[in-house]
PDB file of C-alpha atoms in Angstrom:
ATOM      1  CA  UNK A   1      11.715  10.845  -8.951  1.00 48.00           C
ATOM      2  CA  UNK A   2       9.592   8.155  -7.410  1.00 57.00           C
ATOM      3  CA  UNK A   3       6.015   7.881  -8.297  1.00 66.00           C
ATOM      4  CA  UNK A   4       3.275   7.472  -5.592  1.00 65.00           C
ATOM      5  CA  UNK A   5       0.649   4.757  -5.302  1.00 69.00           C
ATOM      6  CA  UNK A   6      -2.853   5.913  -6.067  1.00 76.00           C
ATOM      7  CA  UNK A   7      -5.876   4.168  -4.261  1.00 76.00           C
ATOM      8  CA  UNK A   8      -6.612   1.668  -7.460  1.00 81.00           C
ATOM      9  CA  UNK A   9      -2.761   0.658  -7.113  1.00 83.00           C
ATOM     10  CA  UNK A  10      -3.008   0.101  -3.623  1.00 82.00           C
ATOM     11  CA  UNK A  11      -6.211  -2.043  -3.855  1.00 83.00           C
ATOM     12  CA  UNK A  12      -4.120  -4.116  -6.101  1.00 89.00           C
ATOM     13  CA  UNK A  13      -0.526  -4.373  -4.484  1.00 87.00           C
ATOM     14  CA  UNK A  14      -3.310  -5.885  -1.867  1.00 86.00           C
ATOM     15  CA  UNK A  15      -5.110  -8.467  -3.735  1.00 88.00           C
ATOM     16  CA  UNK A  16      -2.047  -9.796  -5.494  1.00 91.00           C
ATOM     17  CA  UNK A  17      -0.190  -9.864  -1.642  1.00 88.00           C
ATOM     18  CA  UNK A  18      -3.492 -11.744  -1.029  1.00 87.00           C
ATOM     19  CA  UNK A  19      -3.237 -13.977  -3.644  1.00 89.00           C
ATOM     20  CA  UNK A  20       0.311 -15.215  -2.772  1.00 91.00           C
ATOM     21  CA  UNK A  21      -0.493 -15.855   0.609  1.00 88.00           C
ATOM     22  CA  UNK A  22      -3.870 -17.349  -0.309  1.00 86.00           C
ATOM     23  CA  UNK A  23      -2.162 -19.964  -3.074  1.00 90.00           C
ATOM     24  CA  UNK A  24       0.814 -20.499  -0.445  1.00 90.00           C
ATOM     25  CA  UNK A  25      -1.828 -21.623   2.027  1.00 88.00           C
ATOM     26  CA  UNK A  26      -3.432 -23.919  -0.266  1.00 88.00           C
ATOM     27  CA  UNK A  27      -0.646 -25.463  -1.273  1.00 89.00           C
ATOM     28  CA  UNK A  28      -0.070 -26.748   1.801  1.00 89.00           C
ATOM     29  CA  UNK A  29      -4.037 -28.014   2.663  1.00 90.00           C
ATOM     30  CA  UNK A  30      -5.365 -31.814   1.288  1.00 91.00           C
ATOM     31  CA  UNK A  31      -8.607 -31.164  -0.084  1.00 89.00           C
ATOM     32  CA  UNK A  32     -10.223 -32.718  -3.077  1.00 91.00           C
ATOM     33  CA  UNK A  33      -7.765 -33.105  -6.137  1.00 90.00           C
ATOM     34  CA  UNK A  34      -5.222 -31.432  -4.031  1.00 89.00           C
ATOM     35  CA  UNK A  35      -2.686 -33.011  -5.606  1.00 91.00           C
ATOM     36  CA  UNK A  36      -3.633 -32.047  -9.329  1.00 92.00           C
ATOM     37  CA  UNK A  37      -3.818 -28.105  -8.371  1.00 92.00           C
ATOM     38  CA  UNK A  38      -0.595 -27.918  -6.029  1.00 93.00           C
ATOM     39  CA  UNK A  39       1.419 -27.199  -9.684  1.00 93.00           C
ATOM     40  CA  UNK A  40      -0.545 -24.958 -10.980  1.00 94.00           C
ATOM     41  CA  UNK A  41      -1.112 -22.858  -7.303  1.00 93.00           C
ATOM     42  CA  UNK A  42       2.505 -22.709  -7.075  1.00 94.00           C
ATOM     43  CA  UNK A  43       2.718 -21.265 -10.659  1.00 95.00           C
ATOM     44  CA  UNK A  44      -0.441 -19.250  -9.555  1.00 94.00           C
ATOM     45  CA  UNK A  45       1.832 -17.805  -6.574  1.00 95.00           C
ATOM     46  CA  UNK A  46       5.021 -17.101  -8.652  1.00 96.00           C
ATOM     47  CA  UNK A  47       2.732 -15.264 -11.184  1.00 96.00           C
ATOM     48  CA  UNK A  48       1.294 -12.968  -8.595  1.00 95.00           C
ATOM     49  CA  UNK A  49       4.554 -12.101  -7.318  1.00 94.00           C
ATOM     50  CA  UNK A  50       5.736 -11.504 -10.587  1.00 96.00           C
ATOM     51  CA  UNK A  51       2.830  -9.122 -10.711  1.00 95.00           C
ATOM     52  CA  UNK A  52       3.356  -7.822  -7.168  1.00 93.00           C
ATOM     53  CA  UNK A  53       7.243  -6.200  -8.150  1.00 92.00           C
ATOM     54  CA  UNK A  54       5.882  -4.761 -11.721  1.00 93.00           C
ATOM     55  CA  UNK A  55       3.096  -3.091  -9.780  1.00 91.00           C
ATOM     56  CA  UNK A  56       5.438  -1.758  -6.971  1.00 88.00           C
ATOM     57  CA  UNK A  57       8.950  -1.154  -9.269  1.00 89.00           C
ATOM     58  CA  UNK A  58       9.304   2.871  -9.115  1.00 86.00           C
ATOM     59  CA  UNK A  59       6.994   3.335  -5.999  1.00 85.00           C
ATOM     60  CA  UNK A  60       8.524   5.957  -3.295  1.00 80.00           C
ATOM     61  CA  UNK A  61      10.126   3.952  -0.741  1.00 82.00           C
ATOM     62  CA  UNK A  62       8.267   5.358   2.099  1.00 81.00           C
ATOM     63  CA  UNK A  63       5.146   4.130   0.531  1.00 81.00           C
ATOM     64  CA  UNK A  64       6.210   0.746  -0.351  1.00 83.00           C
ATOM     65  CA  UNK A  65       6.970   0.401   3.137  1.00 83.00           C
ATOM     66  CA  UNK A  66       3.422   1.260   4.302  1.00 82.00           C
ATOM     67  CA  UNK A  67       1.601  -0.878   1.415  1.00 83.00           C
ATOM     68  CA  UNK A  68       3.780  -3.775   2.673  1.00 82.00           C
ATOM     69  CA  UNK A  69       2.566  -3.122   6.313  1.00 82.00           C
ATOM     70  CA  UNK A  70      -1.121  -2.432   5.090  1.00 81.00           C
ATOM     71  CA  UNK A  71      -1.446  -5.609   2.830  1.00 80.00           C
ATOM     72  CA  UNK A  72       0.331  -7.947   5.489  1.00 80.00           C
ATOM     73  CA  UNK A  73      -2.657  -6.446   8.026  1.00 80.00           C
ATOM     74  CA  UNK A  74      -5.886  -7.322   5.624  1.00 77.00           C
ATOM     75  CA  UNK A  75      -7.629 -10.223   5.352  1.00 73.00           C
ATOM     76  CA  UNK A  76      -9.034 -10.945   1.978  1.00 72.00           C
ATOM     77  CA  UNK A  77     -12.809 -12.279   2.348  1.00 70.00           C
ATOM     78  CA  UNK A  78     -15.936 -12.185   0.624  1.00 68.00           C
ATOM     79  CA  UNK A  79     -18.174  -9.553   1.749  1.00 65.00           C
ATOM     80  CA  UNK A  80     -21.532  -8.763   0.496  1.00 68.00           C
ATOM     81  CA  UNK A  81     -21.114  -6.022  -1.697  1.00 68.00           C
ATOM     82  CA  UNK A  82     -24.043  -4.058   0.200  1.00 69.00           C
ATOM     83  CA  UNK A  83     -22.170  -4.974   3.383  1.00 68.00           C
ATOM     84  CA  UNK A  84     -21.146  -1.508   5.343  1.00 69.00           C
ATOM     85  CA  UNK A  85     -17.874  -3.773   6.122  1.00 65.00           C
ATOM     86  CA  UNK A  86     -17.175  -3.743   1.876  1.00 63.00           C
ATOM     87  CA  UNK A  87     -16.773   0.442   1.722  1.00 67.00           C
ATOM     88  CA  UNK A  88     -14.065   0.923   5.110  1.00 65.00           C
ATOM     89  CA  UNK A  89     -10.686   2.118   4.257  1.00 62.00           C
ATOM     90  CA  UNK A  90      -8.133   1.618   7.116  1.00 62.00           C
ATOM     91  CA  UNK A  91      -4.611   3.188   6.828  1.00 65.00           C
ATOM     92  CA  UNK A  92      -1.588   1.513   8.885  1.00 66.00           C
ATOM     93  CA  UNK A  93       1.723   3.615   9.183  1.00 75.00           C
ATOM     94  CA  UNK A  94       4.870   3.624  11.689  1.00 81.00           C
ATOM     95  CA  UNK A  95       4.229   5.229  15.035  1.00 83.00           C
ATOM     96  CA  UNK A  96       6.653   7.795  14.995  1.00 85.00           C
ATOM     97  CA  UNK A  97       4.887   9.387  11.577  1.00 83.00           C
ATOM     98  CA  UNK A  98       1.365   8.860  13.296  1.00 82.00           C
ATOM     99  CA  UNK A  99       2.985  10.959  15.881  1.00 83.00           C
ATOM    100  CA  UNK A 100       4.598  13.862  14.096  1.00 84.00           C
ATOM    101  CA  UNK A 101       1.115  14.152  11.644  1.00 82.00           C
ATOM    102  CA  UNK A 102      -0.756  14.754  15.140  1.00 82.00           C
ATOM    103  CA  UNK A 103       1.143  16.519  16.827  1.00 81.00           C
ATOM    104  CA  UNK A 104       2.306  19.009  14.999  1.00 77.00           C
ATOM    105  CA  UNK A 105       0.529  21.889  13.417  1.00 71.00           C
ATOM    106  CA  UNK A 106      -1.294  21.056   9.845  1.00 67.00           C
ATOM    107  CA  UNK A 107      -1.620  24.224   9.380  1.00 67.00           C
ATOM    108  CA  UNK A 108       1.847  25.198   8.223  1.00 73.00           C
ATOM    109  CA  UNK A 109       0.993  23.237   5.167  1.00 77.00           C
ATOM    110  CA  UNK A 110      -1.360  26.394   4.053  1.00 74.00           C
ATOM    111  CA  UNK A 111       1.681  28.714   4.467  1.00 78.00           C
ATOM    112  CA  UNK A 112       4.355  26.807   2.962  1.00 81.00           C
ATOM    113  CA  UNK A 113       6.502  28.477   0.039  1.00 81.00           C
ATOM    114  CA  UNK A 114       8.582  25.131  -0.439  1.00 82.00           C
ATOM    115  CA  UNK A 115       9.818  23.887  -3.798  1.00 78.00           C
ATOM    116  CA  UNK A 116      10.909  21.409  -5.877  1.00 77.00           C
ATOM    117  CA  UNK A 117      13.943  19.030  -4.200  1.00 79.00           C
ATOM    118  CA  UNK A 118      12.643  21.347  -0.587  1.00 82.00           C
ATOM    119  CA  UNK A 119       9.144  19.612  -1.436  1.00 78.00           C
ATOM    120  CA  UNK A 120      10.032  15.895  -1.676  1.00 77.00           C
ATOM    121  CA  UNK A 121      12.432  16.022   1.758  1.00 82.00           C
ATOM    122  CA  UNK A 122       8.984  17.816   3.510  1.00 84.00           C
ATOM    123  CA  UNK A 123       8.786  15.213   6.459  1.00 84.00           C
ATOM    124  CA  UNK A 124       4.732  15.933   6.621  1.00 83.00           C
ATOM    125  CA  UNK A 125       4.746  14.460   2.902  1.00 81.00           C
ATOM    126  CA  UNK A 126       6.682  11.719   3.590  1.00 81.00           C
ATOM    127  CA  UNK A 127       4.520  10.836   7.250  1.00 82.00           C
ATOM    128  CA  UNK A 128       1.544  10.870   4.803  1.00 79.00           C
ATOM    129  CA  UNK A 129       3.036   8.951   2.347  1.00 76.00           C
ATOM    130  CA  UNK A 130       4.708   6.060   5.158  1.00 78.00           C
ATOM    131  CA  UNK A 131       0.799   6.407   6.208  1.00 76.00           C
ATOM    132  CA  UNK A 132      -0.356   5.625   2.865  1.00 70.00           C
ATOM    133  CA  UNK A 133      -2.334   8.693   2.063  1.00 70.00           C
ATOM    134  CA  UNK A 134      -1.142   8.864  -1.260  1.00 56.00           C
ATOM    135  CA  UNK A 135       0.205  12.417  -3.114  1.00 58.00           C
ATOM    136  CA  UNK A 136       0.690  13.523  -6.258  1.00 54.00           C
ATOM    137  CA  UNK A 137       4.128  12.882  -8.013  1.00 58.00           C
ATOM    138  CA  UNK A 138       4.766  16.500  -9.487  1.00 55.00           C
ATOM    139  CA  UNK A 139       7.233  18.142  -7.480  1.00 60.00           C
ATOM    140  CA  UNK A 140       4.327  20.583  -6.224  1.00 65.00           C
ATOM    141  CA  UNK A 141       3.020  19.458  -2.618  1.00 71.00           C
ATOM    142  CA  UNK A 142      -0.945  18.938  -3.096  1.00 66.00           C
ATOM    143  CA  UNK A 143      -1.279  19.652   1.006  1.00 68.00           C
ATOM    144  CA  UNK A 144       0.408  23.412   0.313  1.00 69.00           C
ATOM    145  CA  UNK A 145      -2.226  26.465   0.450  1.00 60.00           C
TER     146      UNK A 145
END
């Protein structure tokens, strides 16, 4: 069974997606000593993706899927820590899913009797999950009654 990304795993699948694209940049800018730190971004950048697939490895699918689309829509910057900017939490997922999670009726969720293999092909758990509103991994379904 896969496992599903909690909010701390996500924050981090970001940074190091960041961090690639951030030492990938650089490598390609002249600035002061340029020359000297080119080797060691380029090591910086194969070490993050390194990190990047030991972080993701065992994710569900569905969810890698959305943390890809959510990390390649961020910016990394420097915001003031008491900056209202520095506590937003946007969530990016496929149209279709957006779709389905609106327009259909949450509130069969409260009545549902699924189980086990019935929970994990639940199309409402995997819209939240391509969403990246994160679940539990048990086979339970943390949006039933």
């Amino acid at each position: 069974m896969a496992d599903y990304a909690n909010k701390a795993t996500k924050e981090i699948v970001v940074v190091l997606a960041g961090c690639i694209g951030y030492a990938d940049t650089l490598k390609g800018l002249e600035f002061r000593n340029s020359t000297k730190a080119r080797r060691s971004l380029k090591a910086m950048q194969n070490h993050a993706e390194k990190a990047l697939e030991a972080v993701m490895d065992g994710l569900d699918e569905d969810q890698v899927q959305g943390l890809i689309r959510f990390a390649n829509s961020c910016n990394l910057m420097a915001v003031p820590k008491h900056s209202p900017a520095a506590q937003k939490d946007y969530y990016l997922c496929p149209a279709d899913a957006f779709d389905r999670l609106v327009l259909e009726p949450a509130g069969e969720c409260a009545f549902c009797m699924k189980e086990g293999r019935e929970v994990k092909r639940c199309q409402r758990r995997r819209d939240l999950a391509a969403c990246g509103i994160v679940t539990e991994k048990s086979t339970e379904c943390p949006y039933q009654g």
